[in-house]
PDB file of C-alpha atoms in Angstrom:
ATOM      1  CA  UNK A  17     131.524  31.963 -78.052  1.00 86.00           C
ATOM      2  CA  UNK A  18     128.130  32.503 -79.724  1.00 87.00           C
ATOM      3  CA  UNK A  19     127.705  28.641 -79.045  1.00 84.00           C
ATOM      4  CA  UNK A  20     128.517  28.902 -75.770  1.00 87.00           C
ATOM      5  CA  UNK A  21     126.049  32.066 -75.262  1.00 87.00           C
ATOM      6  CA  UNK A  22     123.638  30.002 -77.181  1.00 85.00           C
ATOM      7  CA  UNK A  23     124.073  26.736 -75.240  1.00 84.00           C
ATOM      8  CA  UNK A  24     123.494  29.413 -72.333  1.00 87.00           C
ATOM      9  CA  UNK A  25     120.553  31.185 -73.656  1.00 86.00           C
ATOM     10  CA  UNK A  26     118.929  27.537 -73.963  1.00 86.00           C
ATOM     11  CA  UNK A  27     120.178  26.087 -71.164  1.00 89.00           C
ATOM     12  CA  UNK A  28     118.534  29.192 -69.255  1.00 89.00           C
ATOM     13  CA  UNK A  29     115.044  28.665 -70.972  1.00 88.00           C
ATOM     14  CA  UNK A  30     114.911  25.173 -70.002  1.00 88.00           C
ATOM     15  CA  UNK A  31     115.516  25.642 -66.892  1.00 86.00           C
ATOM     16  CA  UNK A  32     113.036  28.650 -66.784  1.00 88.00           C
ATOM     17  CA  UNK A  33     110.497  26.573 -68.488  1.00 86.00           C
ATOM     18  CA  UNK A  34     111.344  23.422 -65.886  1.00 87.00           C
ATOM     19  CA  UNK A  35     110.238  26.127 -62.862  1.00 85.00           C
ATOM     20  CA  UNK A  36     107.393  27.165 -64.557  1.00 86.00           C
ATOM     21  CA  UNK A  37     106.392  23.555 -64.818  1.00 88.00           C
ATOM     22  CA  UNK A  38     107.048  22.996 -61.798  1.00 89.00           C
ATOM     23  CA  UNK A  39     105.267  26.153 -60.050  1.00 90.00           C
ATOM     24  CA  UNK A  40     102.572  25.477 -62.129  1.00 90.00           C
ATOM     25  CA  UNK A  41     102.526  21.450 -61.030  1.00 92.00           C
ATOM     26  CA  UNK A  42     102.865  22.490 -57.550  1.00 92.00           C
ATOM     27  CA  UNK A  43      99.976  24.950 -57.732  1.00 94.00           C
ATOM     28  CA  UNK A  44      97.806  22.322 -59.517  1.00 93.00           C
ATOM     29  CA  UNK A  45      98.673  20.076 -55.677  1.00 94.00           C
ATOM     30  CA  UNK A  46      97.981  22.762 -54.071  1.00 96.00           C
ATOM     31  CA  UNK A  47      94.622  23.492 -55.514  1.00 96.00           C
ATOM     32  CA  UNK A  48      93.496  19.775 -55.938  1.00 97.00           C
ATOM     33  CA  UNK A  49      94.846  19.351 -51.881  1.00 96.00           C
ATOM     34  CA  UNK A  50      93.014  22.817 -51.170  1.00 97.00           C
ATOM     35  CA  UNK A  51      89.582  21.070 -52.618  1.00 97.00           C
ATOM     36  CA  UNK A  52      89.826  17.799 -51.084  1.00 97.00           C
ATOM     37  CA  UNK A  53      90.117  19.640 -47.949  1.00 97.00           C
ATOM     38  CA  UNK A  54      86.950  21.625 -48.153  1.00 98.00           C
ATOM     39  CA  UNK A  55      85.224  18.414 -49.167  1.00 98.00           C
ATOM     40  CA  UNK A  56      85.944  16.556 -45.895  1.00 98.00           C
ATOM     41  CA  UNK A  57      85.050  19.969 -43.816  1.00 98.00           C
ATOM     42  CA  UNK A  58      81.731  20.500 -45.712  1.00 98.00           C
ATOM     43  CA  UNK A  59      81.488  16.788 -45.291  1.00 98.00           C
ATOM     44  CA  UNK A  60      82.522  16.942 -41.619  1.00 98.00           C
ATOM     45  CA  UNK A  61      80.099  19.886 -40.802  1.00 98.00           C
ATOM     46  CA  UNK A  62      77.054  17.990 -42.635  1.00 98.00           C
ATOM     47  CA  UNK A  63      77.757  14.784 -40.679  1.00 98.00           C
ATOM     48  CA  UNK A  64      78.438  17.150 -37.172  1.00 98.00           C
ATOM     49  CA  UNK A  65      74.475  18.688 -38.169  1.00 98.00           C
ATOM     50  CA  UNK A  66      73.376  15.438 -38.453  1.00 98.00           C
ATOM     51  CA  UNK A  67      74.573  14.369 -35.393  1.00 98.00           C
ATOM     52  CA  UNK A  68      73.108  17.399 -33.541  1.00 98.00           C
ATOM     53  CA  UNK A  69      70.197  17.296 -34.790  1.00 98.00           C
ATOM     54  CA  UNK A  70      69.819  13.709 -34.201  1.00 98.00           C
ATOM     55  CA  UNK A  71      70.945  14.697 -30.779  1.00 98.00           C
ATOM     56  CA  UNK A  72      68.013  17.290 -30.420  1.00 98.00           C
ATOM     57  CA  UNK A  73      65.714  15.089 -31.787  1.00 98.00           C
ATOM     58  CA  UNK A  74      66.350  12.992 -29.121  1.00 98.00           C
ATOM     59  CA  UNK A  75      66.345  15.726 -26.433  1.00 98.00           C
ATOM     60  CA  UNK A  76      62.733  16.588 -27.593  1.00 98.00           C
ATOM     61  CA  UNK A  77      61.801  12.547 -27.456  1.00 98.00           C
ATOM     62  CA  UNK A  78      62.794  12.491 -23.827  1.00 98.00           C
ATOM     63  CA  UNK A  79      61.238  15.508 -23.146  1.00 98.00           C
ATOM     64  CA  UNK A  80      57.904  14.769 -24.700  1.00 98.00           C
ATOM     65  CA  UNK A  81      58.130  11.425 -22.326  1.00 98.00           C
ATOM     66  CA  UNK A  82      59.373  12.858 -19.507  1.00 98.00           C
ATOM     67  CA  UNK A  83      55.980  15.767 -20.164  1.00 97.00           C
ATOM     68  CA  UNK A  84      53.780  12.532 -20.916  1.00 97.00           C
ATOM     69  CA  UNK A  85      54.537  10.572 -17.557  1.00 97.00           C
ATOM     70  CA  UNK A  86      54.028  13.442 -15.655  1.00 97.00           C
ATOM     71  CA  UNK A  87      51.038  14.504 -17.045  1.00 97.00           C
ATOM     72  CA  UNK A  88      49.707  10.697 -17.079  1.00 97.00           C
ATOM     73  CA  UNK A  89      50.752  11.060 -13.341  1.00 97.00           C
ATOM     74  CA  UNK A  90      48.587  14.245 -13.018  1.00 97.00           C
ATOM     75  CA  UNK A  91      45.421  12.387 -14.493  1.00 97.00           C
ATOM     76  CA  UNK A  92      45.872   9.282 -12.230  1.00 98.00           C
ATOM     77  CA  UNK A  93      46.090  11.520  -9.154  1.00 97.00           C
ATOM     78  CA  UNK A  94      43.149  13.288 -10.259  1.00 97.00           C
ATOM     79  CA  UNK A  95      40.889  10.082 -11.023  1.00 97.00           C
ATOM     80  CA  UNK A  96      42.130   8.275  -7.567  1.00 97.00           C
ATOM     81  CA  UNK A  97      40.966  12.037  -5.991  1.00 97.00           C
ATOM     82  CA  UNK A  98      37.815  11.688  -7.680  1.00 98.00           C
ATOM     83  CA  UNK A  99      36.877   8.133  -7.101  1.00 97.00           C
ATOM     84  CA  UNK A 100      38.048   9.013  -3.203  1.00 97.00           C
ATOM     85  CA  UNK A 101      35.575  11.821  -3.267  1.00 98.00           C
ATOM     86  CA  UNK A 102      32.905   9.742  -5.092  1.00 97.00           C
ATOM     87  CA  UNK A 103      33.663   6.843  -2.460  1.00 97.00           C
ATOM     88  CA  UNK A 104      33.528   9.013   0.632  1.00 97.00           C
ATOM     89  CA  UNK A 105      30.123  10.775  -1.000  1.00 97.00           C
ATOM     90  CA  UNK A 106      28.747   7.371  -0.710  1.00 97.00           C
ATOM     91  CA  UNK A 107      29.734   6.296   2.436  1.00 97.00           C
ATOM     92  CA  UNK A 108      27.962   9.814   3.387  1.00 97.00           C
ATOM     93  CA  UNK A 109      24.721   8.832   1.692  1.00 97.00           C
ATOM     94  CA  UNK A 110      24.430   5.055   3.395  1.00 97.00           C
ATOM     95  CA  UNK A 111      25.202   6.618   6.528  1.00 96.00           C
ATOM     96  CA  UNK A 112      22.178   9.092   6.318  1.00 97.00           C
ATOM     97  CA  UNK A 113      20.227   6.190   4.656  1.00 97.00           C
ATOM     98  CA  UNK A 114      21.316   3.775   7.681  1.00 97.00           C
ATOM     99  CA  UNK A 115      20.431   6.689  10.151  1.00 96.00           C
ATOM    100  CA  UNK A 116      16.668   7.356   8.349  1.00 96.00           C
ATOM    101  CA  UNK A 117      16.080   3.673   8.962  1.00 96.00           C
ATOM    102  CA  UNK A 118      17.697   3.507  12.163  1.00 96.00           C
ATOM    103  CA  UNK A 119      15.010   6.474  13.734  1.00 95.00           C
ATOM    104  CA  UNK A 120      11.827   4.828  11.463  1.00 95.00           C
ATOM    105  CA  UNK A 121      12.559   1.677  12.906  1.00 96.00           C
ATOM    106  CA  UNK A 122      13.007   3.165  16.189  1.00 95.00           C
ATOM    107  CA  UNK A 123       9.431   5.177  15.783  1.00 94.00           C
ATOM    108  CA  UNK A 124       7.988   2.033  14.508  1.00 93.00           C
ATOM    109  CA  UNK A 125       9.017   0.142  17.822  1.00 93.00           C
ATOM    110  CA  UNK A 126       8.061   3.371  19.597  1.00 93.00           C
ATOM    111  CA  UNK A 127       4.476   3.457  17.374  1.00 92.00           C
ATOM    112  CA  UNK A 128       3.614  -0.174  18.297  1.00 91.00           C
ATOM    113  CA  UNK A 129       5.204  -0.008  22.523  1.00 90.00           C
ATOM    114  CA  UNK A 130       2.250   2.666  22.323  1.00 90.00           C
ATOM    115  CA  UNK A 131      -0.225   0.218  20.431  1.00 83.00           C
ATOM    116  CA  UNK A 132      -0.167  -1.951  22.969  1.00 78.00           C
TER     117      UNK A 132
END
């Protein structure tokens, strides 16, 4: 009988000290899974903020090109305006110019009709 309660008694802690092994080995998974899971999200979110970022980047690129053609457009406008203006100040000037000659010619033919 005390064999048997001692048999018991041991049998008991055994199996207590198999559960406790066992709680503590599956808390051990648990924490080792519970790391390697943050890991790959800290890992995901660092690649996703790379990626954005990235993607920004680029936004800003095609901005800055999209800001850069249109402004390039805005200074070609302006310089074909100018050169217009320029052109059409000249063809103002040789006019007048033609004109002066034009009337001193004329008053030179006039000047020598009378001189005869």
């Amino acid at each position: 009988s005390e064999r048997t309660t001692a048999l018991k008694a041991s049998h008991t802690q055994e199996v207590e000290a198999l559960r406790a092994e066992s709680a503590e080995q599956t808390a051990r998974a648990v924490s080792e899974r519970t790391t390697a899971l943050q890991n790959a999200h800290r890992e995901a979110v660092e690649k996703h903020e790379v990626v954005v970022q990235q993607a920004h980047a680029i936004e800003l690129k095609e901005k800055e090109a999209a800001l850069e053609e249109a402004w390039n457009e805005r200074l070609m406008r302006e310089v074909r305006d100018k050169v217009a203006a320029a052109e059409q100040r000249e063809r103002a000037r040789a006019s007048e110019a033609l004109a002066a000659l034009q009337n001193e010619m004329t008053a030179k033919e006039t000047q020598a009709a009378s001189n005869l």
